[in-house]
CSV table of C-alpha atoms in Angstrom, one decimal:
chain,number,residue,atom,x,y,z
A,1,MET,CA,-1.2,-106.6,11.1
A,2,ILE,CA,-2.0,-103.0,10.3
A,3,GLU,CA,-3.4,-102.6,13.8
A,4,ARG,CA,-0.3,-104.1,15.3
A,5,LEU,CA,1.9,-101.7,13.3
A,6,ARG,CA,-0.2,-98.7,14.3
A,7,LYS,CA,0.1,-99.6,18.0
A,8,LYS,CA,3.9,-99.9,17.6
A,9,PHE,CA,4.4,-96.5,16.0
A,10,PHE,CA,1.3,-94.4,17.1
A,11,ASP,CA,-0.6,-96.0,20.0
A,12,ILE,CA,-3.1,-93.3,20.3
A,13,ARG,CA,-6.4,-94.2,22.0
A,14,PRO,CA,-9.8,-92.9,20.6
A,15,GLY,CA,-10.4,-90.2,23.2
A,16,GLU,CA,-6.8,-88.9,22.8
A,17,TRP,CA,-7.0,-88.0,19.1
A,18,PRO,CA,-8.4,-84.5,19.4
A,19,LEU,CA,-5.6,-83.6,21.9
A,20,ALA,CA,-2.9,-85.2,19.9
A,21,LEU,CA,-4.0,-83.6,16.6
A,22,GLY,CA,-4.6,-80.2,18.2
A,23,LEU,CA,-1.1,-80.2,19.8
A,24,SER,CA,0.5,-81.4,16.6
A,25,THR,CA,-1.2,-78.6,14.6
A,26,TYR,CA,-0.1,-76.0,17.2
A,27,PHE,CA,3.5,-77.2,17.1
A,28,PHE,CA,3.4,-77.3,13.3
A,29,LEU,CA,2.5,-73.6,13.2
A,30,VAL,CA,5.2,-72.6,15.8
A,31,ILE,CA,8.0,-74.4,13.9
A,32,ALA,CA,6.8,-73.3,10.5
A,33,ILE,CA,7.2,-69.7,11.6
A,34,PHE,CA,10.6,-70.5,13.2
A,35,TRP,CA,11.9,-71.8,9.9
A,36,VAL,CA,10.6,-68.8,8.0
A,37,LEU,CA,12.4,-66.5,10.3
A,38,LYS,CA,15.7,-68.4,10.9
A,39,PRO,CA,17.2,-68.3,7.3
A,40,ILE,CA,16.1,-64.7,6.8
A,41,LYS,CA,17.6,-63.4,10.1
A,42,ARG,CA,20.8,-65.4,9.6
A,43,GLY,CA,21.3,-64.3,6.0
A,44,LEU,CA,20.6,-60.7,7.0
A,45,VAL,CA,23.2,-60.7,9.8
A,46,ILE,CA,26.0,-62.6,7.9
A,47,SER,CA,25.6,-60.3,4.9
A,48,TYR,CA,25.3,-57.0,6.8
A,49,PHE,CA,28.3,-57.6,9.0
A,50,GLY,CA,30.2,-59.1,6.0
A,51,ASP,CA,30.0,-55.6,4.5
A,52,HIS,CA,30.2,-53.7,7.8
A,53,PRO,CA,32.5,-55.6,10.2
A,54,LEU,CA,31.8,-55.3,13.9
A,55,HIS,CA,34.6,-54.0,16.1
A,56,VAL,CA,34.6,-55.4,19.7
A,57,ALA,CA,37.5,-54.9,22.1
A,58,GLY,CA,40.0,-54.6,19.3
A,59,TRP,CA,38.6,-57.6,17.4
A,60,VAL,CA,37.2,-57.1,13.9
A,61,LEU,CA,34.3,-59.6,13.5
A,62,SER,CA,32.6,-60.1,10.2
A,63,GLY,CA,29.8,-62.3,8.9
A,64,ALA,CA,29.7,-65.6,10.9
A,65,GLN,CA,31.9,-64.2,13.7
A,66,ALA,CA,29.6,-61.2,14.2
A,67,GLU,CA,26.6,-63.6,14.5
A,68,GLN,CA,28.3,-65.2,17.5
A,69,VAL,CA,28.0,-61.8,19.2
A,70,GLY,CA,24.3,-61.9,18.5
A,71,LYS,CA,24.0,-65.0,20.6
A,72,VAL,CA,25.4,-63.1,23.6
A,73,LEU,CA,22.7,-60.4,23.0
A,74,ASN,CA,20.1,-63.1,22.8
A,75,MET,CA,21.1,-64.4,26.2
A,76,LEU,CA,20.7,-61.0,27.8
A,77,VAL,CA,17.3,-60.6,26.3
A,78,ALA,CA,16.3,-64.1,27.3
A,79,PHE,CA,17.1,-63.4,30.9
A,80,ALA,CA,14.6,-60.5,30.9
A,81,VAL,CA,12.1,-62.8,29.1
A,82,VAL,CA,12.5,-65.4,31.8
A,83,GLY,CA,11.4,-62.9,34.4
A,84,LEU,CA,8.5,-61.7,32.3
A,85,PHE,CA,7.4,-65.3,31.6
A,86,THR,CA,7.5,-66.2,35.3
A,87,TRP,CA,5.6,-63.1,36.3
A,88,LEU,CA,2.9,-63.8,33.7
A,89,VAL,CA,2.6,-67.5,34.7
A,90,ARG,CA,1.8,-66.4,38.3
A,91,ARG,CA,-1.1,-64.2,37.0
A,92,TYR,CA,-2.6,-65.8,34.0
A,93,ALA,CA,-4.0,-69.2,33.0
A,94,ARG,CA,-1.9,-71.1,30.5
A,95,HIS,CA,-4.1,-70.3,27.4
A,96,TYR,CA,-4.1,-66.6,28.2
A,97,LEU,CA,-0.4,-66.7,28.5
A,98,ILE,CA,-0.1,-68.0,24.9
A,99,VAL,CA,-2.6,-65.5,23.6
A,100,ILE,CA,-0.6,-62.6,25.2
A,101,PHE,CA,2.7,-63.8,23.5
A,102,CYS,CA,0.9,-64.2,20.2
A,103,GLY,CA,-0.3,-60.7,20.4
A,104,VAL,CA,3.2,-59.3,21.2
A,105,PHE,CA,4.8,-61.3,18.3
A,106,GLY,CA,2.0,-60.4,15.9
A,107,ALA,CA,2.7,-56.7,16.5
A,108,LEU,CA,6.5,-57.2,16.0
A,109,PHE,CA,5.9,-59.1,12.7
A,110,LEU,CA,3.7,-56.3,11.5
A,111,VAL,CA,6.5,-53.7,12.3
A,112,PHE,CA,9.4,-55.8,10.8
A,113,GLY,CA,7.4,-56.9,7.8
A,114,SER,CA,6.9,-53.2,7.0
A,115,ILE,CA,10.6,-52.2,7.2
A,116,ILE,CA,12.7,-55.3,6.7
A,117,ASP,CA,13.5,-54.7,3.0
A,118,GLN,CA,15.1,-51.4,4.1
A,119,ILE,CA,16.3,-52.6,7.5
A,120,GLU,CA,20.0,-52.4,6.6
A,121,GLY,CA,19.5,-48.6,6.4
A,122,LEU,CA,18.8,-48.6,10.1
A,123,GLY,CA,22.3,-49.9,10.8
A,124,GLN,CA,23.2,-52.4,13.5
A,125,ALA,CA,20.2,-51.6,15.7
A,126,GLY,CA,17.8,-52.6,13.0
A,127,VAL,CA,19.6,-55.7,12.0
A,128,TRP,CA,20.1,-56.9,15.6
A,129,SER,CA,16.5,-56.1,16.6
A,130,PHE,CA,15.2,-58.5,13.9
A,131,TYR,CA,17.8,-61.1,14.7
A,132,VAL,CA,16.8,-61.1,18.4
A,133,THR,CA,13.1,-61.1,17.6
A,134,GLY,CA,13.5,-64.2,15.5
A,135,ASP,CA,15.5,-65.9,18.3
A,136,ILE,CA,13.0,-65.0,21.0
A,137,TRP,CA,10.1,-66.4,19.0
A,138,THR,CA,11.8,-69.8,19.2
A,139,THR,CA,12.8,-69.3,22.9
A,140,VAL,CA,9.3,-68.3,24.1
A,141,MET,CA,6.9,-70.1,21.8
A,142,VAL,CA,8.6,-73.5,21.8
A,143,ALA,CA,9.1,-73.4,25.6
A,144,THR,CA,5.5,-72.3,26.1
A,145,PHE,CA,4.2,-75.0,23.8
A,146,TRP,CA,6.0,-77.8,25.6
A,147,ALA,CA,5.0,-76.5,29.0
A,148,PHE,CA,1.4,-76.5,27.8
A,149,ALA,CA,1.7,-80.0,26.3
A,150,ASN,CA,3.5,-81.4,29.4
A,151,ASP,CA,0.8,-80.0,31.6
A,152,LEU,CA,-1.9,-82.0,29.7
A,153,ASN,CA,-0.1,-85.4,29.5
A,154,THR,CA,1.2,-88.1,31.8
A,155,GLY,CA,4.5,-89.8,31.2
A,156,ASP,CA,2.7,-92.8,29.6
A,157,GLN,CA,0.7,-90.4,27.3
A,158,ALA,CA,3.8,-88.6,26.3
A,159,GLU,CA,5.5,-91.8,25.2
A,160,ARG,CA,2.5,-92.6,23.0
A,161,LEU,CA,1.4,-89.2,21.8
A,162,TYR,CA,4.6,-87.2,21.4
A,163,GLY,CA,5.5,-89.0,18.3
A,164,ILE,CA,2.6,-87.5,16.4
A,165,VAL,CA,2.8,-84.2,18.3
A,166,GLY,CA,6.5,-83.9,17.3
A,167,LEU,CA,5.6,-84.9,13.7
A,168,GLY,CA,3.6,-81.7,13.5
A,169,GLY,CA,6.8,-79.7,14.3
A,170,VAL,CA,9.0,-81.4,11.8
A,171,VAL,CA,6.4,-81.1,9.0
A,172,GLY,CA,6.1,-77.4,10.0
A,173,GLY,CA,9.9,-77.1,9.7
A,174,PHE,CA,9.8,-78.6,6.2
A,175,VAL,CA,7.0,-76.2,5.1
A,176,GLY,CA,8.6,-73.1,6.6
A,177,ALA,CA,12.0,-73.9,5.1
A,178,THR,CA,10.5,-74.8,1.7
A,179,VAL,CA,8.7,-71.4,1.6
A,180,VAL,CA,11.9,-69.5,2.3
A,181,SER,CA,14.1,-71.6,0.0
A,182,GLY,CA,11.6,-71.4,-2.9
A,183,LEU,CA,10.0,-68.0,-2.5
A,184,VAL,CA,12.4,-65.6,-0.8
A,185,GLU,CA,13.7,-64.2,-4.1
A,186,GLN,CA,10.3,-63.9,-5.7
A,187,MET,CA,8.2,-62.7,-2.8
A,188,GLY,CA,10.8,-60.8,-0.8
A,189,ARG,CA,11.5,-60.9,2.9
A,190,SER,CA,8.8,-58.4,3.8
A,191,THR,CA,5.9,-60.6,2.4
A,192,LEU,CA,7.2,-63.7,4.2
A,193,VAL,CA,7.5,-61.9,7.6
A,194,LEU,CA,4.0,-60.4,7.2
A,195,ALA,CA,2.6,-63.8,6.3
A,196,CYS,CA,3.6,-65.0,9.8
A,197,LEU,CA,0.7,-63.0,11.2
A,198,VAL,CA,-1.8,-65.7,10.1
A,199,PRO,CA,-0.3,-68.7,11.8
A,200,THR,CA,0.4,-66.6,14.9
A,201,ALA,CA,-3.3,-65.8,15.2
A,202,LEU,CA,-4.2,-69.5,14.6
A,203,ILE,CA,-1.9,-70.5,17.5
A,204,ALA,CA,-3.8,-68.3,19.9
A,205,VAL,CA,-7.1,-69.8,18.7
A,206,LEU,CA,-5.9,-73.4,19.0
A,207,ALA,CA,-4.5,-72.9,22.5
A,208,VAL,CA,-7.8,-71.6,23.8
A,209,TRP,CA,-9.7,-74.5,22.1
A,210,ILE,CA,-7.4,-77.2,23.5
A,211,HIS,CA,-7.4,-75.7,27.0
A,212,ARG,CA,-11.2,-75.5,27.1
A,213,ARG,CA,-11.7,-78.9,25.7
A,214,GLU,CA,-9.3,-80.6,28.1
A,215,CYS,CA,-10.7,-78.8,31.1
A,216,ARG,CA,-14.2,-79.9,30.2
A,217,ALA,CA,-13.1,-83.5,29.6
A,218,ASN,CA,-10.8,-83.7,32.7
A,219,PRO,CA,-12.0,-81.0,35.2
A,220,GLU,CA,-10.1,-82.5,38.1
A,221,ILE,CA,-6.7,-83.3,36.6
A,222,PRO,CA,-3.7,-81.6,38.3
A,223,CYS,CA,-2.8,-79.7,35.2
A,224,ALA,CA,-6.0,-77.6,35.4
A,225,PRO,CA,-4.8,-73.9,35.7
A,226,LYS,CA,-5.6,-72.0,38.9
A,227,GLU,CA,-7.4,-69.1,37.3
A,228,ASP,CA,-8.6,-67.8,40.6
A,229,ALA,CA,-5.4,-68.2,42.5
A,230,VAL,CA,-4.6,-65.5,45.0
A,231,LEU,CA,-1.2,-63.8,44.5
A,232,ASP,CA,1.3,-63.9,47.4
A,233,PRO,CA,2.5,-60.4,48.1
A,234,GLU,CA,5.8,-61.8,49.3
A,235,GLU,CA,6.4,-64.0,46.2
A,236,GLU,CA,9.9,-64.7,45.1
A,237,ASN,CA,11.8,-62.6,42.5
A,238,ALA,CA,10.4,-63.6,39.1
A,239,PHE,CA,13.9,-63.7,37.6
A,240,LEU,CA,15.2,-66.1,40.2
A,241,GLU,CA,12.3,-68.4,41.0
A,242,GLY,CA,12.8,-70.9,38.2
A,243,GLY,CA,16.5,-71.0,38.8
A,244,LYS,CA,16.0,-71.9,42.5
A,245,LEU,CA,13.7,-74.8,41.5
A,246,VAL,CA,16.4,-76.1,39.2
A,247,LEU,CA,19.2,-75.8,41.7
A,248,ASN,CA,17.2,-77.7,44.3
A,249,SER,CA,16.6,-80.7,42.1
A,250,LYS,CA,19.2,-83.1,40.8
A,251,TYR,CA,16.7,-84.2,38.2
A,252,LEU,CA,16.1,-80.7,36.8
A,253,LEU,CA,19.9,-80.0,37.0
A,254,GLY,CA,20.3,-83.1,34.8
A,255,ILE,CA,17.8,-81.8,32.3
A,256,ALA,CA,19.5,-78.4,32.3
A,257,ALA,CA,22.9,-80.1,31.8
A,258,VAL,CA,21.7,-82.1,28.8
A,259,LEU,CA,20.2,-79.0,27.2
A,260,GLY,CA,23.3,-76.9,27.9
A,261,ILE,CA,25.7,-79.5,26.5
A,262,TYR,CA,23.6,-80.0,23.4
A,263,GLU,CA,23.4,-76.2,22.8
A,264,MET,CA,27.2,-75.9,23.1
A,265,VAL,CA,27.8,-78.8,20.7
A,266,SER,CA,25.1,-77.6,18.2
A,267,ASN,CA,26.4,-74.0,18.2
A,268,ILE,CA,29.9,-75.3,17.3
A,269,VAL,CA,28.4,-77.1,14.4
A,270,ASP,CA,26.3,-74.1,13.5
A,271,PHE,CA,29.4,-71.8,13.5
A,272,GLN,CA,31.2,-74.2,11.3
A,273,LEU,CA,28.3,-74.1,8.8
A,274,ALA,CA,28.2,-70.3,8.9
A,275,MET,CA,32.0,-70.1,8.3
A,276,ILE,CA,31.9,-72.4,5.3
A,277,VAL,CA,28.8,-70.7,3.8
A,278,GLU,CA,30.4,-67.2,4.2
A,279,GLU,CA,33.6,-68.5,2.4
A,280,GLN,CA,31.8,-70.2,-0.5
A,281,ILE,CA,28.5,-68.3,-1.1
A,282,ALA,CA,28.7,-64.6,-1.9
A,283,ASP,CA,25.1,-63.4,-2.5
A,284,THR,CA,22.7,-62.6,0.4
A,285,SER,CA,19.7,-64.3,-1.2
A,286,ASP,CA,21.7,-67.3,-2.2
A,287,ARG,CA,22.8,-67.6,1.4
A,288,SER,CA,19.2,-67.4,2.7
A,289,ALA,CA,18.2,-70.0,0.0
A,290,PHE,CA,21.0,-72.3,1.1
A,291,PHE,CA,20.0,-72.1,4.8
A,292,GLY,CA,16.5,-72.7,3.7
A,293,LEU,CA,17.6,-75.8,1.7
A,294,VAL,CA,19.4,-77.1,4.8
A,295,GLY,CA,16.2,-76.6,6.7
A,296,GLN,CA,14.3,-78.5,4.0
A,297,ALA,CA,16.6,-81.5,4.2
A,298,THR,CA,16.5,-81.3,8.0
A,299,SER,CA,12.7,-81.4,8.0
A,300,LEU,CA,12.6,-84.4,5.6
A,301,VAL,CA,14.9,-86.4,7.7
A,302,SER,CA,13.0,-85.4,10.8
A,303,ILE,CA,9.7,-86.5,9.4
A,304,GLY,CA,11.1,-89.9,8.6
A,305,VAL,CA,12.6,-90.3,12.1
A,306,GLN,CA,9.5,-89.0,13.8
A,307,LEU,CA,7.3,-91.4,11.8
A,308,LEU,CA,9.4,-94.5,12.1
A,309,LEU,CA,11.5,-94.2,15.3
A,310,THR,CA,10.2,-91.8,18.0
A,311,SER,CA,7.1,-93.4,19.4
A,312,PHE,CA,8.5,-96.9,18.6
A,313,VAL,CA,11.8,-96.4,20.5
A,314,MET,CA,10.2,-94.5,23.4
A,315,LYS,CA,7.5,-97.2,23.9
A,316,ARG,CA,9.5,-100.3,23.0
A,317,TYR,CA,12.8,-99.4,24.7
A,318,SER,CA,12.9,-96.2,26.9
A,319,VAL,CA,13.2,-92.5,26.9
A,320,LYS,CA,16.9,-93.0,27.8
A,321,VAL,CA,17.6,-94.9,24.6
A,322,ALA,CA,15.7,-92.2,22.6
A,323,LEU,CA,17.9,-89.5,24.1
A,324,LEU,CA,21.1,-91.4,23.1
A,325,PHE,CA,20.4,-91.2,19.4
A,326,LEU,CA,21.5,-87.5,19.1
A,327,PRO,CA,24.9,-87.6,20.8
A,328,LEU,CA,25.8,-90.8,18.9
A,329,ALA,CA,24.7,-89.2,15.6
A,330,ILE,CA,26.7,-86.1,16.3
A,331,LEU,CA,29.8,-88.2,17.0
A,332,GLY,CA,29.5,-89.8,13.6
A,333,GLY,CA,28.9,-86.4,11.8
A,334,THR,CA,31.9,-84.8,13.6
A,335,VAL,CA,34.3,-87.5,12.5
A,336,GLY,CA,33.0,-87.2,9.0
A,337,PHE,CA,33.5,-83.4,8.9
A,338,VAL,CA,37.0,-83.6,10.2
A,339,LEU,CA,37.8,-86.0,7.3
A,340,LEU,CA,35.8,-84.0,4.6
A,341,PRO,CA,35.3,-80.3,5.4
A,342,THR,CA,33.3,-79.3,2.4
A,343,LEU,CA,30.1,-77.2,2.0
A,344,THR,CA,28.1,-80.4,1.1
A,345,PHE,CA,29.4,-82.2,4.1
A,346,VAL,CA,29.0,-79.4,6.7
A,347,GLY,CA,25.4,-79.1,5.4
A,348,PHE,CA,25.0,-82.9,5.9
A,349,MET,CA,26.4,-82.6,9.4
A,350,SER,CA,24.0,-79.8,10.3
A,351,VAL,CA,21.1,-81.7,8.9
A,352,SER,CA,22.0,-84.8,11.0
A,353,ASP,CA,22.3,-82.7,14.1
A,354,ASN,CA,19.1,-80.7,13.7
A,355,ALA,CA,17.0,-83.5,12.3
A,356,LEU,CA,17.4,-85.7,15.4
A,357,ASN,CA,17.1,-82.8,17.8
A,358,TYR,CA,13.8,-81.6,16.3
A,359,SER,CA,12.4,-85.2,16.2
A,360,ILE,CA,13.3,-88.0,18.6
A,361,ASN,CA,15.4,-86.0,20.9
A,362,GLN,CA,12.8,-83.2,21.3
A,363,SER,CA,10.0,-85.7,22.1
A,364,ALA,CA,12.1,-87.7,24.6
A,365,LYS,CA,13.5,-84.6,26.3
A,366,GLU,CA,10.1,-83.0,26.7
A,367,ALA,CA,8.7,-86.3,28.1
A,368,LEU,CA,11.2,-85.9,31.0
A,369,TYR,CA,9.1,-83.0,32.3
A,370,THR,CA,5.8,-85.0,32.6
A,371,PRO,CA,6.5,-86.4,36.1
A,372,THR,CA,7.2,-82.9,37.5
A,373,THR,CA,5.1,-80.4,39.4
A,374,GLN,CA,3.2,-77.5,37.6
A,375,ASP,CA,5.7,-75.0,38.9
A,376,GLU,CA,8.6,-77.1,37.5
A,377,LYS,CA,6.8,-77.5,34.2
A,378,TYR,CA,6.4,-73.7,33.7
A,379,LYS,CA,8.9,-71.8,35.9
A,380,ALA,CA,11.8,-74.2,36.0
A,381,LYS,CA,11.3,-75.2,32.4
A,382,SER,CA,11.2,-71.6,31.3
A,383,PHE,CA,14.5,-70.9,33.1
A,384,ILE,CA,16.1,-73.9,31.5
A,385,ASP,CA,14.8,-73.4,28.0
A,386,MET,CA,15.3,-69.6,27.9
A,387,PHE,CA,18.2,-68.8,30.2
A,388,VAL,CA,20.3,-71.9,30.5
A,389,GLN,CA,20.0,-72.6,26.7
A,390,ARG,CA,21.2,-69.1,25.9
A,391,ALA,CA,23.9,-69.1,28.5
A,392,ALA,CA,25.2,-72.4,27.0
A,393,LYS,CA,25.2,-70.7,23.6
A,394,VAL,CA,27.3,-67.8,25.0
A,395,ALA,CA,29.8,-70.3,26.4
A,396,SER,CA,30.1,-71.8,23.0
A,397,VAL,CA,30.5,-68.3,21.5
A,398,VAL,CA,33.5,-67.7,23.8
A,399,LEU,CA,34.8,-71.1,22.8
A,400,ASN,CA,34.3,-70.6,19.1
A,401,LEU,CA,35.7,-67.1,18.9
A,402,GLY,CA,38.6,-67.8,21.3
A,403,LEU,CA,39.7,-70.9,19.4
A,404,THR,CA,39.4,-69.3,16.0
A,405,ALA,CA,41.3,-66.2,17.1
A,406,LEU,CA,44.0,-67.8,19.1
A,407,VAL,CA,44.5,-71.5,18.1
A,408,VAL,CA,42.3,-72.8,15.2
A,409,THR,CA,42.3,-71.4,11.7
A,410,ASP,CA,40.4,-74.4,10.1
A,411,ALA,CA,36.7,-74.7,11.0
A,412,ARG,CA,36.9,-78.5,11.2
A,413,TRP,CA,39.2,-78.6,14.1
A,414,LEU,CA,36.6,-77.0,16.3
A,415,SER,CA,35.0,-80.5,16.2
A,416,LEU,CA,37.7,-81.7,18.6
A,417,ALA,CA,36.0,-79.8,21.4
A,418,VAL,CA,32.8,-81.7,20.7
A,419,GLY,CA,34.3,-85.0,21.8
A,420,ILE,CA,34.9,-83.9,25.3
A,421,LEU,CA,31.3,-82.6,25.6
A,422,LEU,CA,29.8,-85.8,24.2
A,423,VAL,CA,31.3,-87.9,27.1
A,424,ALA,CA,29.6,-85.7,29.7
A,425,TRP,CA,26.3,-85.7,27.7
A,426,ILE,CA,26.0,-89.5,27.6
A,427,PHE,CA,26.9,-89.8,31.3
A,428,VAL,CA,24.0,-87.4,32.2
A,429,ILE,CA,21.6,-89.2,30.0
A,430,ARG,CA,22.2,-92.4,31.9
A,431,PHE,CA,21.4,-90.7,35.1
A,432,LEU,CA,18.2,-89.0,33.8
A,433,GLY,CA,17.0,-92.3,32.3
A,434,ARG,CA,17.0,-93.9,35.8
A,435,GLN,CA,15.4,-90.9,37.5
A,436,TYR,CA,12.7,-90.6,34.9
A,437,GLU,CA,11.5,-94.2,35.3
A,438,THR,CA,11.4,-93.8,39.1
A,439,ARG,CA,9.4,-90.6,38.9
A,440,LYS,CA,7.0,-91.8,36.2
A,441,GLU,CA,6.1,-94.9,38.3
A,442,ALA,CA,5.3,-92.6,41.3
A,443,ASP,CA,3.5,-90.0,39.1
A,444,GLU,CA,1.1,-92.2,37.2
A,445,PRO,CA,-1.1,-93.4,40.1
A,446,ALA,CA,-1.4,-89.8,41.5
A,447,PHE,CA,-2.5,-88.5,38.0
A,448,ALA,CA,-5.0,-91.4,37.5
A,449,GLY,CA,-6.5,-90.9,40.9
A,450,ALA,CA,-7.0,-87.1,40.6
């Protein structure tokens, strides 16, 4: 009976355990750092611009509204990062790429850890620089991790292994959020940011170990990096190459649409959360602690979903069914918030949204990339995860600020825009589900015969 249950929820074969546990630990470290940085950067921005409102084109934006401008800044930086990412992918093996990014972020953590307790004194430039750094960590390191993982697994392996791989991420989220929620007042922001240096170094070590082990075990698999590849002097513009791959594939366009719609919906929910927190919580540390508490709750729910649902649903039913959990949950949460717009309920709505996104939705969405080419896994995926994601956030910023300035005065009525987006989201998921099954069937024999 125990063996039967194990196969239902975590059907990992003996030779796959080192890869599964290695990737799970890697993802744990990435998300733990994310949840250390996120509440600190959000609390910093909301508090700073609450005291020093931002003036943009005649608008006076404070707190949560000013944070929306930060999302536009993130998109501009992300576009540059997409070009850099594509340029590096052409020149370096996948594990070297990860080591390079870890080195860059390690240097940034050292700088910000030394100045963050006085960063408000540097004005808007200091506050925005840390906010963007925290956001780009998520953009780059999560995208790089999943490109790395998708390069090492087939669709069948993804459906079996990504449950435990994703579990590492949700446990990491719980640990990171718990650290901030419980220790930010005692240890201070500086110590927490400097502490991120250790897991960043461990990520680099893990990536090299996983890469070398898998190349020894499977020297002929298609995902082996071309470390001796000759560069084409007439290669395409690094900023545009990933975008061209996406535009030339209905399948990749579908993935981009799902991600873009989710980001718009999620940012509306996030804006509602920030507005309610700004209205009802006055102290900066209390705000950071509350965001950390929301992160804790998100991670606990994510752990339960990842343990009990992700692999089971993806194996027993399909990736399409797994992808439908999130939009249906958001629909329920949106209706609830319209009826009960309190701090407790907006926190509950945010937890419901993020818990499913970080667990079952993340694993299912990333599995969609397994039956794609290596260029699509790295270049197209980086364009989608870095640029399309941020562009969708900017679109939601325009929507949020436009509606609150011109039409809506109560945060809950922003939820009405979500309903329209949900219809399109579900429609695209149905298309992707069919395409994924077709591609997976064609991809498995080729991978097995390599």
